[in-house]
Amino acid sequence: MLDTVYRDFGTGYVPHWHRDIIDMEGAYLAPARHTLLVAVDERDGAVVATAALDSRGPAHPPNPRWLAERYPSGETAQLRRVYVRPEYRRRGLARRLVGELLDFAAADGGYRAVYLHTDPAVPGAEPFWRALGKVVCDEREEEPGGGSRVVHFEVPIAC
């Protein structure tokens, strides 16, 4: 996951945004309503894809207040850290992992929505999410100058 924040995001590790990457157990494995999925290449044991889900809705700030109110923590399953190493993309890994996360959210029974946000500068991210969900806020259109360029999505639980 760390190589993704350096390579695809260009930000490097930012503790405020990426602390879950350092404490994956506390963020995704210990809480009962959270999960982390990992795809491993059987040939060499390398991690080639990840996907996670937690019960925290989008925070305000930095997200718009109305978005945080529409997707409150506890009722919202947020998809996070859906990454596929470049040489493994376009093989269905992300779609399969997201499908498993949606099944996990449905089985929980307490989630009323699945939310995520993405940076459209990440190769393939925006078209992938547009194929699975609907845009609820495109900050490039909402704020003069494109805002933070974040695109927010809702994905049907039974996708």
XYZ file of C-alpha atoms in Angstrom:
159
model
C 0.000 0.000 0.000
C 2.801 2.402 0.778
C 4.253 2.137 -2.709
C 0.851 3.196 -4.071
C 0.762 6.468 -2.111
C 4.188 7.273 -3.487
C 3.743 6.010 -7.064
C 0.065 6.644 -7.897
C -0.838 9.478 -5.527
C 2.504 11.237 -5.573
C 2.000 12.360 -1.975
C 4.110 9.886 -0.080
C 3.050 8.818 3.396
C 0.916 11.466 5.122
C 0.020 10.319 8.677
C -3.311 12.175 8.742
C -4.494 10.415 5.564
C -2.613 7.118 5.675
C -2.297 6.037 9.317
C -4.425 2.949 8.566
C -1.676 1.701 6.255
C 0.742 1.545 9.179
C -1.807 0.021 11.602
C -3.797 -2.335 9.371
C -4.662 -4.608 12.285
C -6.173 -1.784 14.322
C -7.896 -0.254 11.311
C -9.289 -3.309 9.541
C -8.722 -6.592 11.365
C -9.619 -5.935 15.010
C -12.983 -4.125 14.524
C -15.750 -6.657 13.819
C -17.409 -4.570 11.098
C -14.180 -3.848 9.204
C -12.146 -6.071 6.908
C -9.058 -6.094 4.717
C -8.641 -8.353 1.699
C -5.298 -9.130 0.094
C -4.561 -10.864 -3.215
C -1.239 -12.693 -3.352
C 0.647 -13.998 -6.365
C 0.985 -17.722 -5.636
C 4.254 -17.926 -7.553
C 6.273 -15.677 -5.261
C 3.962 -14.650 -2.394
C 3.970 -10.981 -3.415
C 0.955 -8.877 -2.468
C -0.567 -7.734 -5.759
C -3.874 -6.172 -4.685
C -5.677 -4.937 -1.581
C -9.147 -3.749 -0.680
C -10.603 -2.710 2.670
C -13.899 -1.698 4.234
C -14.650 0.147 7.443
C -17.665 1.687 9.155
C -16.434 5.279 9.103
C -18.249 7.665 6.843
C -16.496 10.580 5.172
C -15.303 13.207 7.644
C -16.057 16.912 7.463
C -13.677 18.571 6.906
C -12.093 17.886 4.445
C -15.225 16.557 2.729
C -18.346 18.681 2.247
C -20.599 18.775 5.323
C -23.647 17.508 3.411
C -21.653 14.452 2.292
C -20.649 13.578 5.875
C -24.292 13.938 6.932
C -25.541 11.773 4.046
C -23.053 8.974 4.872
C -22.775 8.852 8.692
C -20.298 6.612 10.477
C -21.804 3.363 11.695
C -24.402 3.262 8.907
C -21.936 3.631 6.049
C -19.503 1.035 4.744
C -16.595 2.938 3.258
C -14.443 1.211 0.670
C -10.775 2.023 1.113
C -7.352 1.066 -0.152
C -8.516 -0.642 -3.341
C -5.136 -0.951 -5.045
C -3.806 -3.256 -7.730
C -0.135 -3.239 -8.689
C 0.186 -1.908 -12.269
C 1.428 -5.175 -13.762
C -1.650 -7.004 -12.376
C -4.306 -4.534 -13.524
C -7.051 -5.364 -16.014
C -7.363 -8.952 -14.744
C -10.512 -8.527 -12.646
C -8.752 -8.467 -9.266
C -10.213 -5.160 -8.100
C -13.726 -6.110 -9.227
C -13.467 -9.440 -7.406
C -12.162 -7.881 -4.178
C -14.819 -5.156 -4.254
C -17.489 -7.805 -4.821
C -16.277 -9.634 -1.711
C -16.387 -6.381 0.272
C -19.940 -5.689 -0.908
C -20.943 -9.192 0.203
C -19.307 -8.506 3.583
C -21.265 -5.236 3.913
C -24.543 -6.945 2.987
C -23.930 -9.776 5.469
C -23.306 -7.247 8.253
C -26.910 -6.067 7.973
C -26.241 -2.695 9.590
C -24.966 -0.745 6.611
C -27.444 1.320 4.635
C -24.922 2.645 2.080
C -21.505 1.938 0.581
C -19.400 5.028 -0.032
C -15.943 5.738 -1.435
C -13.930 8.571 -2.829
C -11.164 8.467 -5.389
C -8.559 10.664 -6.990
C -9.265 10.613 -10.734
C -5.552 11.141 -11.407
C -4.920 7.509 -10.396
C -4.804 5.499 -13.638
C -8.075 3.645 -14.233
C -9.690 4.639 -10.918
C -12.482 6.899 -12.132
C -13.761 4.661 -14.973
C -13.591 1.620 -12.675
C -15.769 3.255 -10.000
C -18.149 4.777 -12.558
C -18.798 1.243 -13.841
C -19.737 0.052 -10.320
C -21.491 3.000 -8.724
C -22.868 6.480 -9.153
C -21.139 9.796 -8.624
C -22.660 11.722 -5.725
C -20.159 14.596 -5.783
C -17.449 15.540 -8.244
C -15.399 18.231 -6.542
C -13.911 19.248 -9.887
C -17.364 20.599 -10.742
C -18.312 21.857 -7.269
C -15.433 24.185 -6.472
C -13.829 26.919 -8.582
C -10.519 25.649 -9.921
C -11.508 22.014 -9.406
C -11.290 21.880 -5.627
C -9.411 18.876 -4.335
C -10.226 16.885 -7.504
C -11.858 14.161 -5.412
C -14.798 12.229 -6.854
C -17.243 10.685 -4.350
C -19.282 7.573 -5.183
C -22.055 5.427 -3.792
C -21.985 1.749 -4.777
C -25.056 -0.468 -4.374
C -24.596 -3.018 -1.609
C -26.080 -5.732 -3.823
C -23.862 -5.001 -6.834
